[in-house]
mmCIF file of C-alpha atoms and ligand atoms in Angstrom:
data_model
loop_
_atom_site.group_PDB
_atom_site.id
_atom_site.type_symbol
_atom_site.label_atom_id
_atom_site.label_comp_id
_atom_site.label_asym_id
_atom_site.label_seq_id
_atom_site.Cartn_x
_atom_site.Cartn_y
_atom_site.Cartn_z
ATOM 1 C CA UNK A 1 -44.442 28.880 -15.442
ATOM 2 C CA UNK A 2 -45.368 25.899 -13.323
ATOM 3 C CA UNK A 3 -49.093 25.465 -13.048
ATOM 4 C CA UNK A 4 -50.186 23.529 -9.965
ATOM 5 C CA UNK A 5 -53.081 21.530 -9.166
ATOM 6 C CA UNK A 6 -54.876 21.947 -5.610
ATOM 7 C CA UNK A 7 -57.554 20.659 -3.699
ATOM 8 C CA UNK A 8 -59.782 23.602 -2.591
ATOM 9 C CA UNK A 9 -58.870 24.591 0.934
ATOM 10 C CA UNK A 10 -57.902 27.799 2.437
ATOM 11 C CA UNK A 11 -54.277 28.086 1.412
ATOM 12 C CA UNK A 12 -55.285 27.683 -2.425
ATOM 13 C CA UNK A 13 -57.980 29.864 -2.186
ATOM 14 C CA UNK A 14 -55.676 32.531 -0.638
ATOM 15 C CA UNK A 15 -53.212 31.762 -3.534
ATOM 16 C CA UNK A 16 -56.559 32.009 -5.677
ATOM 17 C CA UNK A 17 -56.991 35.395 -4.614
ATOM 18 C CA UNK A 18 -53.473 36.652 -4.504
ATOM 19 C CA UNK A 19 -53.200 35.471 -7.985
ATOM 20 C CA UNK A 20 -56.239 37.003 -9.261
ATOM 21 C CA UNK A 21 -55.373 40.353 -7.545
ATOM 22 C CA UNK A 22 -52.086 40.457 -9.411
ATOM 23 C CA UNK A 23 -54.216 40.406 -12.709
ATOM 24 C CA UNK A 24 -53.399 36.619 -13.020
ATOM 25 C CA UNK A 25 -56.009 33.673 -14.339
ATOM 26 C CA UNK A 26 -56.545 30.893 -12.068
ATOM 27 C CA UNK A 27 -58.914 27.578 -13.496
ATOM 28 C CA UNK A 28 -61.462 27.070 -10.822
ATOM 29 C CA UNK A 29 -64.340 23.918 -10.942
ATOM 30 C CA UNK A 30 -68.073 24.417 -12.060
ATOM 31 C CA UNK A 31 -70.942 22.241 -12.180
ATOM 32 C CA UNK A 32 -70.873 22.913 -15.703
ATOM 33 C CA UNK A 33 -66.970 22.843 -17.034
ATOM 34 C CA UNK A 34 -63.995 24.866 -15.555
ATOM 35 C CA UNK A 35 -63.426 28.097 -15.990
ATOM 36 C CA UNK A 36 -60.338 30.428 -16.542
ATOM 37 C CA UNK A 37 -60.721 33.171 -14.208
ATOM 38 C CA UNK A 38 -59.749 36.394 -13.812
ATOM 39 C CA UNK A 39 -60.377 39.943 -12.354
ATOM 40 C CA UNK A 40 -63.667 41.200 -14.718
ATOM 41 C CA UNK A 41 -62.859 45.464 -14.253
ATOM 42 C CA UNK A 42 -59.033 44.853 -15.272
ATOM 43 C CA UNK A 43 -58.356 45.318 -18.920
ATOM 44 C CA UNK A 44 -54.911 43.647 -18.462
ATOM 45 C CA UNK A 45 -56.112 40.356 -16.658
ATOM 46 C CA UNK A 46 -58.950 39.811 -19.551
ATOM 47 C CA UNK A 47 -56.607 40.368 -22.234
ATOM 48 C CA UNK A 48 -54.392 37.968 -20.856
ATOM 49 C CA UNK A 49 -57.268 35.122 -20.547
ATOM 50 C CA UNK A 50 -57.651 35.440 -24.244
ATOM 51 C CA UNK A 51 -54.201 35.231 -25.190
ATOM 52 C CA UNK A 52 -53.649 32.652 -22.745
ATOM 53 C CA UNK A 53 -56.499 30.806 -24.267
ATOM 54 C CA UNK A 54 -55.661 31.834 -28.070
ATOM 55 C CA UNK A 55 -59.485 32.996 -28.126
ATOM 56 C CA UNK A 56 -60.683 35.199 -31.053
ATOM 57 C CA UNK A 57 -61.110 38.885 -29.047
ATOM 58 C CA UNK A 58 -64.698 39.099 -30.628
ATOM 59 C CA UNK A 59 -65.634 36.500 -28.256
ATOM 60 C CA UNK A 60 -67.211 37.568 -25.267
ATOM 61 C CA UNK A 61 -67.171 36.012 -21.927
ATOM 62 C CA UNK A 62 -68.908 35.410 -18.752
ATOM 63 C CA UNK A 63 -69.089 36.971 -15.761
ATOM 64 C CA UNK A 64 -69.142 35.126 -12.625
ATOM 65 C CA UNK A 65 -70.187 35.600 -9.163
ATOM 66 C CA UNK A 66 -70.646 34.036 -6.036
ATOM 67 C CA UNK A 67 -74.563 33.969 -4.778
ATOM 68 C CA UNK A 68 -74.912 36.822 -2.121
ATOM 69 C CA UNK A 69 -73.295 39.472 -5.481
ATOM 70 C CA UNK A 70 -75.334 42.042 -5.641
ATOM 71 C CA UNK A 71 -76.191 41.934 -9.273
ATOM 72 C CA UNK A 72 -77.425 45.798 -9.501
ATOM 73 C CA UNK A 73 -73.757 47.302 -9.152
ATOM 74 C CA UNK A 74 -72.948 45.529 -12.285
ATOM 75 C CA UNK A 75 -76.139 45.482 -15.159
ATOM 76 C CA UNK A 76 -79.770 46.961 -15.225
ATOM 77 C CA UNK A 77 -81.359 43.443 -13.030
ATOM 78 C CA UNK A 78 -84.572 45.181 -12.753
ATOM 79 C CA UNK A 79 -86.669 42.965 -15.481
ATOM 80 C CA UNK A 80 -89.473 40.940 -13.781
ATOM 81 C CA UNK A 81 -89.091 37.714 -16.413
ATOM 82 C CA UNK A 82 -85.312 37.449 -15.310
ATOM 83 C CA UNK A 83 -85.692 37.695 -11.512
ATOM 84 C CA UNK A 84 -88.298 34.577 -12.035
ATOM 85 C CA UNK A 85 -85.522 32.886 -13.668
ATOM 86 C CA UNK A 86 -82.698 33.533 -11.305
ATOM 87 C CA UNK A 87 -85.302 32.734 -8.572
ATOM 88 C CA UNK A 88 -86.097 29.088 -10.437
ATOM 89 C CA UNK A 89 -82.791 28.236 -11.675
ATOM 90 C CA UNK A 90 -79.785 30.276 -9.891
ATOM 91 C CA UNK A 91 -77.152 29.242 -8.545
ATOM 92 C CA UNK A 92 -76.903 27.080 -11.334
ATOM 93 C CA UNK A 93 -75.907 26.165 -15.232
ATOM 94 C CA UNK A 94 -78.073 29.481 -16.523
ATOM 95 C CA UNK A 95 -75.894 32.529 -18.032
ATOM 96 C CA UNK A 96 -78.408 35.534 -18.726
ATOM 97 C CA UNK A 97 -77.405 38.169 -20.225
ATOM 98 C CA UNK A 98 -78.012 41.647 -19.401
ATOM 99 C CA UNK A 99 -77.660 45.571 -20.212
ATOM 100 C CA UNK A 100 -74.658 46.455 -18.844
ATOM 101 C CA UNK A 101 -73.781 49.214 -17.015
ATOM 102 C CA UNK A 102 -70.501 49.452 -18.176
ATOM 103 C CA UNK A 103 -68.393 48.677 -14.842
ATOM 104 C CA UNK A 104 -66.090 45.979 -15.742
ATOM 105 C CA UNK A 105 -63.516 46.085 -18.289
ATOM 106 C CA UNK A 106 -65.328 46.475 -22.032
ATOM 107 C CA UNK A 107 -63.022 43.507 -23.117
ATOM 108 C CA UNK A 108 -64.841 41.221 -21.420
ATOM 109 C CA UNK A 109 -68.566 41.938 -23.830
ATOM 110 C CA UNK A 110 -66.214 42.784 -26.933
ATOM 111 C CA UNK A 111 -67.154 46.051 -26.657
ATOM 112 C CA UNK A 112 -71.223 44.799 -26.789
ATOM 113 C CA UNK A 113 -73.062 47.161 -24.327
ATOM 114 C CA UNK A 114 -74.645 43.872 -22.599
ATOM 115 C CA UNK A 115 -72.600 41.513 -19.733
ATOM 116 C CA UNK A 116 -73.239 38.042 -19.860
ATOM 117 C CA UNK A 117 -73.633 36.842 -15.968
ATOM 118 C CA UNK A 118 -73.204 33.756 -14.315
ATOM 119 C CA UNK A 119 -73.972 32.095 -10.895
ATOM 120 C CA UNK A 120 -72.438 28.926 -10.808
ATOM 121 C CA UNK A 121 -74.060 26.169 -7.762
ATOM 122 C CA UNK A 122 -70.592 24.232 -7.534
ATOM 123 C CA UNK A 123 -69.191 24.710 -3.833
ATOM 124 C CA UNK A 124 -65.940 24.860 -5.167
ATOM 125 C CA UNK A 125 -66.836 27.845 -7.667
ATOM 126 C CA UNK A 126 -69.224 29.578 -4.680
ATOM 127 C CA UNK A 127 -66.011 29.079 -1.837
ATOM 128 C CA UNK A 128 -63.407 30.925 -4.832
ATOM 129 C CA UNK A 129 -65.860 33.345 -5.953
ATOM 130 C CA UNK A 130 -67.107 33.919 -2.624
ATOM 131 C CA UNK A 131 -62.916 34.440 -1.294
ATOM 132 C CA UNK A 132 -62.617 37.036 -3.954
ATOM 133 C CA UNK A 133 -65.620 38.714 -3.860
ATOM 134 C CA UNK A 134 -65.158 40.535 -6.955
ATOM 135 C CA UNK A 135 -66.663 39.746 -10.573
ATOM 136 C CA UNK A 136 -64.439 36.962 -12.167
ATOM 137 C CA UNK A 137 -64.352 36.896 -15.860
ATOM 138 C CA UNK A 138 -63.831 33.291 -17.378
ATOM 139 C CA UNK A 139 -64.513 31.382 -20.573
ATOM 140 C CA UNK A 140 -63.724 27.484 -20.128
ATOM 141 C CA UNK A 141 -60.455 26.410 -19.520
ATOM 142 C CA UNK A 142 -59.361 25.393 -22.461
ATOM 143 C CA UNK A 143 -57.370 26.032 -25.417
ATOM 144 C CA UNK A 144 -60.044 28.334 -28.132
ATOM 145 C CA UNK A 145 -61.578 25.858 -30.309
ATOM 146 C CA UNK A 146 -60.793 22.329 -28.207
ATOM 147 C CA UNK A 147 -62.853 20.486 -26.499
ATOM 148 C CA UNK A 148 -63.890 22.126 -22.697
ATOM 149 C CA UNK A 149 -62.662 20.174 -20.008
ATOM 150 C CA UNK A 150 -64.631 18.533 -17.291
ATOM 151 C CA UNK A 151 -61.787 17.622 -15.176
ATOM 152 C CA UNK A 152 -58.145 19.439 -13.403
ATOM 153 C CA UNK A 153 -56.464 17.015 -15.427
ATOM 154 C CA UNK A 154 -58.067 17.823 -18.606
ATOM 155 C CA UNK A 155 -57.304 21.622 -17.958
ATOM 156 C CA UNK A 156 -53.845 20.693 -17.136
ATOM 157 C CA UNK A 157 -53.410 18.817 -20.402
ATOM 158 C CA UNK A 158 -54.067 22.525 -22.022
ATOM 159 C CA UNK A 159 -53.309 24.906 -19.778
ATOM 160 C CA UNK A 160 -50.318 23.282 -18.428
ATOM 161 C CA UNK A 161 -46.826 26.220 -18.494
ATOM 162 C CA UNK A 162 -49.512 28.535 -19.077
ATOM 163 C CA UNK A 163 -51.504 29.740 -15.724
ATOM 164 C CA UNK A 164 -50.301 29.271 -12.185
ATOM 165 C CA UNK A 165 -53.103 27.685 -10.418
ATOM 166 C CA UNK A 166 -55.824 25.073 -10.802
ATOM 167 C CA UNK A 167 -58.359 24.574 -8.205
ATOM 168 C CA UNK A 168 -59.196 20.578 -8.442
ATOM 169 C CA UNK A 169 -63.003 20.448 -7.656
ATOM 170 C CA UNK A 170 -63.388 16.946 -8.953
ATOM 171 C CA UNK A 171 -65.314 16.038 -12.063
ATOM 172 C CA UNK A 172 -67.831 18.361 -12.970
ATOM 173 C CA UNK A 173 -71.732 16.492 -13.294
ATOM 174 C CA UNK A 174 -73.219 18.617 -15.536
ATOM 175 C CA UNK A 175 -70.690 18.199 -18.590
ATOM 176 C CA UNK A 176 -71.561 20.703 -21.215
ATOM 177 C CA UNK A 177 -71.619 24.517 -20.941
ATOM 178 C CA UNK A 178 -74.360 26.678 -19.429
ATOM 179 C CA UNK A 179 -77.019 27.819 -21.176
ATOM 180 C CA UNK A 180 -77.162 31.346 -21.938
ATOM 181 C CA UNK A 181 -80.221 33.608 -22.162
ATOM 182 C CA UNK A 182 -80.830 37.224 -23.211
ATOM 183 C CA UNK A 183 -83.124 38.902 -21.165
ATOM 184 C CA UNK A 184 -83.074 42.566 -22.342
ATOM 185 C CA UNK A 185 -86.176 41.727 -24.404
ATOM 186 C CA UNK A 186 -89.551 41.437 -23.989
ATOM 187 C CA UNK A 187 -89.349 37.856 -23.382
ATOM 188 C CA UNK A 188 -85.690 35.724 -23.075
ATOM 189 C CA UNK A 189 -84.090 34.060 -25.722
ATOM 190 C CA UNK A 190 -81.500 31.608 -26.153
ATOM 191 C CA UNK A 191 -78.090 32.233 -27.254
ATOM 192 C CA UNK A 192 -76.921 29.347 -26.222
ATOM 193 C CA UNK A 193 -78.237 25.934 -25.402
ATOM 194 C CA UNK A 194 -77.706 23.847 -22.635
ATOM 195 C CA UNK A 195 -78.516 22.217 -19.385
ATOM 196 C CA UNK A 196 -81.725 24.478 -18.609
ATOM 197 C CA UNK A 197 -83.884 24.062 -21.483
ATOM 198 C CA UNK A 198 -86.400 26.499 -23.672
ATOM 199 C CA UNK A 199 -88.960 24.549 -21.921
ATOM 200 C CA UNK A 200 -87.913 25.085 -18.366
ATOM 201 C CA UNK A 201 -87.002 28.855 -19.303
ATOM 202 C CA UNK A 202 -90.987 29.039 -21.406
ATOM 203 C CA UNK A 203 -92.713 27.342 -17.727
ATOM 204 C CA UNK A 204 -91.147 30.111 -15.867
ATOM 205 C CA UNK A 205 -91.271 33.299 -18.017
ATOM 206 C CA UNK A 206 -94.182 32.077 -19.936
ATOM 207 C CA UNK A 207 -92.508 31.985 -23.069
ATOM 208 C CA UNK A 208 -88.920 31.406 -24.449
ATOM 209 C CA UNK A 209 -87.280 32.299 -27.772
ATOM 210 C CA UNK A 210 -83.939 30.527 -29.470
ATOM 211 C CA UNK A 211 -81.869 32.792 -31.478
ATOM 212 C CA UNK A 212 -80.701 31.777 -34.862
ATOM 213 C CA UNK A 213 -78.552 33.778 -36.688
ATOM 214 C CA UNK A 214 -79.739 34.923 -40.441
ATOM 215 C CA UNK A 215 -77.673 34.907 -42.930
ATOM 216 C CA UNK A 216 -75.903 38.345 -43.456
ATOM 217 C CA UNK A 217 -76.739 39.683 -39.958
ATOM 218 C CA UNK A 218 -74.314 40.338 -37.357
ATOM 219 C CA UNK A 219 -74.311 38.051 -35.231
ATOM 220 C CA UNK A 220 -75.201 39.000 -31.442
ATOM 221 C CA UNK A 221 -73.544 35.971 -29.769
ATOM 222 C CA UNK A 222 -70.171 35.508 -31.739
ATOM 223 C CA UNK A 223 -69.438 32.588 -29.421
ATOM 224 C CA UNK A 224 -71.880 30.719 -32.557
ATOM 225 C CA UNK A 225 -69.443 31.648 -35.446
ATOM 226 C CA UNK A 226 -66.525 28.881 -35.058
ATOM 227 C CA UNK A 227 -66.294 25.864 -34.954
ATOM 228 C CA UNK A 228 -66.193 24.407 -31.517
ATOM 229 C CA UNK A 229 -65.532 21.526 -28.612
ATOM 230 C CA UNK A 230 -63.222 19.866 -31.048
ATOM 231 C CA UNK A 231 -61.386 17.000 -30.677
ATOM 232 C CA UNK A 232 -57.586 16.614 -32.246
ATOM 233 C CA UNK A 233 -58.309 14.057 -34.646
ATOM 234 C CA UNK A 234 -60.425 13.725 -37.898
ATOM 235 C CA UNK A 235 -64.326 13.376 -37.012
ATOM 236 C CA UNK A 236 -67.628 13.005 -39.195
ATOM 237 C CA UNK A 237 -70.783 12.676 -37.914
ATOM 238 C CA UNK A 238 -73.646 10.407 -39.189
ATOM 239 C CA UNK A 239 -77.329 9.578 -39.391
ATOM 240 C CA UNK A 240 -77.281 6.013 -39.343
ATOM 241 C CA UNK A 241 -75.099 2.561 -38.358
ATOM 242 C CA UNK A 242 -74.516 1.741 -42.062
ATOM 243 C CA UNK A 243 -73.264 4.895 -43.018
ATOM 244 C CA UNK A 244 -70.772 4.924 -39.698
ATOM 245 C CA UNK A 245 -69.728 1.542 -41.096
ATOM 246 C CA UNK A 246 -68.609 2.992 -44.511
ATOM 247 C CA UNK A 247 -67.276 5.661 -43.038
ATOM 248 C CA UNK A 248 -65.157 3.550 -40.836
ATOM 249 C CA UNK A 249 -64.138 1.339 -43.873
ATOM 250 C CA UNK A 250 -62.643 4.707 -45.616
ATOM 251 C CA UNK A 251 -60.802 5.475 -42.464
ATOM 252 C CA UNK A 252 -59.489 2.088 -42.330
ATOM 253 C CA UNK A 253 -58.298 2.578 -46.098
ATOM 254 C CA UNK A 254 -56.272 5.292 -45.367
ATOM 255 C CA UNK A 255 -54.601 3.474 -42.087
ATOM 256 C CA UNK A 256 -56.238 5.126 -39.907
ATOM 257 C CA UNK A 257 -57.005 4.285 -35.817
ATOM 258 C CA UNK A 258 -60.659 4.437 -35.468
ATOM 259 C CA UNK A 259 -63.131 5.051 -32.915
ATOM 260 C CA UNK A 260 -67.384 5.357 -32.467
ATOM 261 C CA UNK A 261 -68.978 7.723 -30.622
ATOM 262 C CA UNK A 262 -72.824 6.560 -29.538
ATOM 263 C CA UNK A 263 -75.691 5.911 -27.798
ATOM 264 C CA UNK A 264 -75.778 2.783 -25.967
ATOM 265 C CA UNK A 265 -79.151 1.452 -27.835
ATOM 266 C CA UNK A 266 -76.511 0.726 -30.603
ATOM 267 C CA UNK A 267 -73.214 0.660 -29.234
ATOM 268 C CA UNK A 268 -73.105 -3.523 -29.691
ATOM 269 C CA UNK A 269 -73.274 -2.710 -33.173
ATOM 270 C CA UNK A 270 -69.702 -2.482 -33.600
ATOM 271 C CA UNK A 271 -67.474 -5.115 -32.833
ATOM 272 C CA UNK A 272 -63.872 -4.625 -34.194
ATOM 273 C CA UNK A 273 -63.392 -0.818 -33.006
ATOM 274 C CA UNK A 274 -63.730 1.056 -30.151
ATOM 275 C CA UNK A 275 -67.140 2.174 -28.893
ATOM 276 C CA UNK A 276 -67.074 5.261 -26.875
ATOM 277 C CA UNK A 277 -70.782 5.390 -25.209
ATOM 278 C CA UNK A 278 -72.461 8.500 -24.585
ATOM 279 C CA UNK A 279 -75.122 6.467 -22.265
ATOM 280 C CA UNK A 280 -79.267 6.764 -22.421
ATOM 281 C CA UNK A 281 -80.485 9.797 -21.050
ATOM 282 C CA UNK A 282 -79.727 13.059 -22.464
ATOM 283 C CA UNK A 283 -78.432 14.339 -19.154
ATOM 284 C CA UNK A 284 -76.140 11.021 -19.091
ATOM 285 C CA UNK A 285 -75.024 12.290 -22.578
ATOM 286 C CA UNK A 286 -74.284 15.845 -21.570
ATOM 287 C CA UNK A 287 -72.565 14.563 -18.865
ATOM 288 C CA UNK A 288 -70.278 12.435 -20.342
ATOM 289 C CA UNK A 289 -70.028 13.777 -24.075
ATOM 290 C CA UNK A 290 -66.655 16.187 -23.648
ATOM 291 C CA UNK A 291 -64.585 13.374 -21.713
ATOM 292 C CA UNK A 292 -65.512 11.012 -24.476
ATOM 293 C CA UNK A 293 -64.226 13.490 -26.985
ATOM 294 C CA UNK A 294 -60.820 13.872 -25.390
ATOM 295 C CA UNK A 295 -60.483 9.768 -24.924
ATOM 296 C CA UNK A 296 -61.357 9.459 -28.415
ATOM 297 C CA UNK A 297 -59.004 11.635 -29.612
ATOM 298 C CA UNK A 298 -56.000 9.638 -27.307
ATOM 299 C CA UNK A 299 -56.985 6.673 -28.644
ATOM 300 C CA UNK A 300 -57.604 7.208 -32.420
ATOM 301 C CA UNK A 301 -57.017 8.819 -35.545
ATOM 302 C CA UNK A 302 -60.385 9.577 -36.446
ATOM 303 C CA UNK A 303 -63.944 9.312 -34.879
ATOM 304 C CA UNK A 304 -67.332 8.678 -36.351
ATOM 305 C CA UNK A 305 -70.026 9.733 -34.401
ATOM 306 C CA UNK A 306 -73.485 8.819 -34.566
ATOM 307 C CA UNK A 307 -76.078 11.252 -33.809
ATOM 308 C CA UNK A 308 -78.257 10.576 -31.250
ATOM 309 C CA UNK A 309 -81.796 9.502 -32.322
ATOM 310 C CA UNK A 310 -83.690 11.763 -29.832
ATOM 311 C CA UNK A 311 -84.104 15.716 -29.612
ATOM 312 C CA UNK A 312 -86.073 15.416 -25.764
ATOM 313 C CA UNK A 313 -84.460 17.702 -22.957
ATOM 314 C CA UNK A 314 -80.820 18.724 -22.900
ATOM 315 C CA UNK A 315 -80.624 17.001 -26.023
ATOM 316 C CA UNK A 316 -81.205 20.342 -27.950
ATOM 317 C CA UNK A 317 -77.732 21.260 -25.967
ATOM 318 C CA UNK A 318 -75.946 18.455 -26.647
ATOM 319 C CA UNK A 319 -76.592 18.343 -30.241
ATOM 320 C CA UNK A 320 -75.536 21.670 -30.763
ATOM 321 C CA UNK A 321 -71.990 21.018 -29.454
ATOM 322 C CA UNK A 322 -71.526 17.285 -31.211
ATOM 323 C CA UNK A 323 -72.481 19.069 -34.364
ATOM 324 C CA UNK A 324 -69.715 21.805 -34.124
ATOM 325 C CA UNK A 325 -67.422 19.629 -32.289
ATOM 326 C CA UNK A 326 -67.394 17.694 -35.835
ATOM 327 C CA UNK A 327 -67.941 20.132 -38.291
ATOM 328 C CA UNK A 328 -65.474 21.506 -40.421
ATOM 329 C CA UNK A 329 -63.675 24.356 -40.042
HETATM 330 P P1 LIG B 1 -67.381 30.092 -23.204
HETATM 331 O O1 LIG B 1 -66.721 30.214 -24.521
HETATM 332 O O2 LIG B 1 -67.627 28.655 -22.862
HETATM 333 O O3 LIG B 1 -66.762 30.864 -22.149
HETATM 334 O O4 LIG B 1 -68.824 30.739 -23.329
HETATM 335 C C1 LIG B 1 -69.018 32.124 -23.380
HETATM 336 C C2 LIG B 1 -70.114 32.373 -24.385
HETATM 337 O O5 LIG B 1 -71.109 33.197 -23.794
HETATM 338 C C3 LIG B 1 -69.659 33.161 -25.597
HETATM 339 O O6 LIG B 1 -69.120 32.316 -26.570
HETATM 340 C C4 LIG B 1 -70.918 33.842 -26.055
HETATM 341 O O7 LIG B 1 -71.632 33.010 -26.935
HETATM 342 C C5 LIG B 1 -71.711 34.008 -24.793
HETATM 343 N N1 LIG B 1 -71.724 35.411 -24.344
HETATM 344 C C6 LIG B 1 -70.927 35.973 -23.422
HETATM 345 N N2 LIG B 1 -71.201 37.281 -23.272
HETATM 346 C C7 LIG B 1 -72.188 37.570 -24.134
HETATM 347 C C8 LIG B 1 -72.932 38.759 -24.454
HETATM 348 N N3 LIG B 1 -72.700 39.925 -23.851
HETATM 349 N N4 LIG B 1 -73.881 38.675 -25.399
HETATM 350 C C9 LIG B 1 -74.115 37.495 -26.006
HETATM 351 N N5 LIG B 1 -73.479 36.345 -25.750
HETATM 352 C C10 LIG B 1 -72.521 36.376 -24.826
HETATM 353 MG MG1 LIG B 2 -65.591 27.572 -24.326
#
């Protein structure tokens, strides 16, 4: 199969469309990574993101729709807390999860009788969504397990043989994954964390919640089981500067290509490798953390990352996805 790349105009959306209505998957742009889309009610177009993906089928996905959706035909929307929080944060990087009411395919939830929903703000994402006008199911574009691209090109350097169509909607700003919310509760909690924060989620709904699985419970997000975001070469993460430099001697032992992943505060601490910098501010870090993952793995062996020295913000988010992007299997 030949997979093109397009700029978003009216002939791609059409093929878009056409595609999708065939039960195909086409990678569209979001402000937080790109998606692999495709038609939500049809058993045989979900199926085939997951095998197109190699995703584990007890992984759920997202639903997503453009802004005007009406929500109602598709889970119980009526909770007060969560129409505060679409009303603060939506269109935008915030996936809430709902009680479904069962109308799109139950591969999509892994048979789970909640529906994870999404309203992405990228014009690219609103002008597809909007052109199909029907609930697009999508998990990010990339092969299970790697690291989720942030550009066409990075999709294409998975995806590429495998799906038709990618709609090029530049480089996406936000960098890591939504954030994703349960709000059949009494108050929401996080599943997932990312660019909208417990404390932005707490100053709306009054209070906010983060999940964490116990041991020996099943777990109600399985998206938190594996190990994640990873990059094709060997990675460690580390506390400190002189650990990262034994480390780096031990990769160096074995003949290894190496590469550091940091903050700038200490990214002139290393000299004779590469330093890939993840920047100041946490949003800076989120933003640039998953293409620094994919040019560390082009240009080394093996990575050592550093963890960032601050837990403010999106921080929290990006933390969570360093830590599985280097964690063992
Ligand atoms: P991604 O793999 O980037 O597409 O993110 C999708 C993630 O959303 C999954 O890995 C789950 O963690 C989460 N998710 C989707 N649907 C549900 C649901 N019904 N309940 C809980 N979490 C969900
Ligand atoms: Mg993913």
């Amino acid at each position: 199969m030949q997979t093109d790349i397009c700029e978003i105009t009216q002939s791609s959306l059409e093929q878009a469309k056409e595609i999708i209505l065939r039960g195909g998957a086409v990678a569209f742009p979001t402000e937080t990574v790109y998606g692999l889309g495709a038609d939500a009610r049809s058993d045989a177009a979900v199926e085939n993101i997951y095998a197109v993906k190699g995703r584990p089928q007890d992984n759920p996905l997202i639903v997503h729709v453009h802004r005007d959706y009406d929500l109602s035909e598709l889970v119980y929307d009526d909770c007060s807390y969560a129409k505060a929080l679409r009303e603060a944060f939506l269109p935008g990087p915030l996936t809430l999860v709902y009680r479904s009411r069962m109308r799109v395919s139950s591969k999509v939830s892994c048979g789970l009788d909640t529906l994870a929903v999404r309203i992405p703000s990228h014009p690219g994402a609103q002008a597809f969504l909007r052109y199909v006008d029907l609930p697009i199911a999508a998990p990010s574009a990339n092969v299970s397990k790697h690291v989720s691209p942030v550009t066409a090109q990075h999709v294409y350097a998975d995806l590429n043989g495998k799906i038709p169509l990618i709609l090029d909607g530049g480089e996406s700003s936000g960098g890591i994954e939504s954030t994703v919310c349960d709000v059949t509760g009494d108050f929401p909690v996080i599943l997932r964390q990312g660019l909208i924060t417990q404390e932005m989620i707490a100053g709306v709904a009054g209070k906010c919640g983060v999940y964490v699985p116990k041991a020996g419970e099943q777990v109600r997000s399985p998206g938190m089981k594996y190990k994640h975001y990873s990059p094709r070469c060997e990675t460690c993460i580390v506390n400190s500067i002189d650990e990262a430099k034994e480390r780096l001697d031990g990769y160096r032992r074995r003949g290894l290509r190496c590469c550091v992943l940091c903050e700038s505060a200490i990214a002139t601490q290393f000299s004779s490798v590469p330093v890939l910098d993840l920047g100041e501010t946490p949003e800076e870090m989120a933003a640039r953390l998953y293409s620094l993952l994919r040019e560390g793995e082009r240009i080394a062996d093996a990575m050592v990352a550093i963890r960032p020295n601050r837990t403010d913000g999106v921080m929290a988010g990006v933390m969570n996805r360093l830590n599985k992007a280097c964690a063992g299997e």
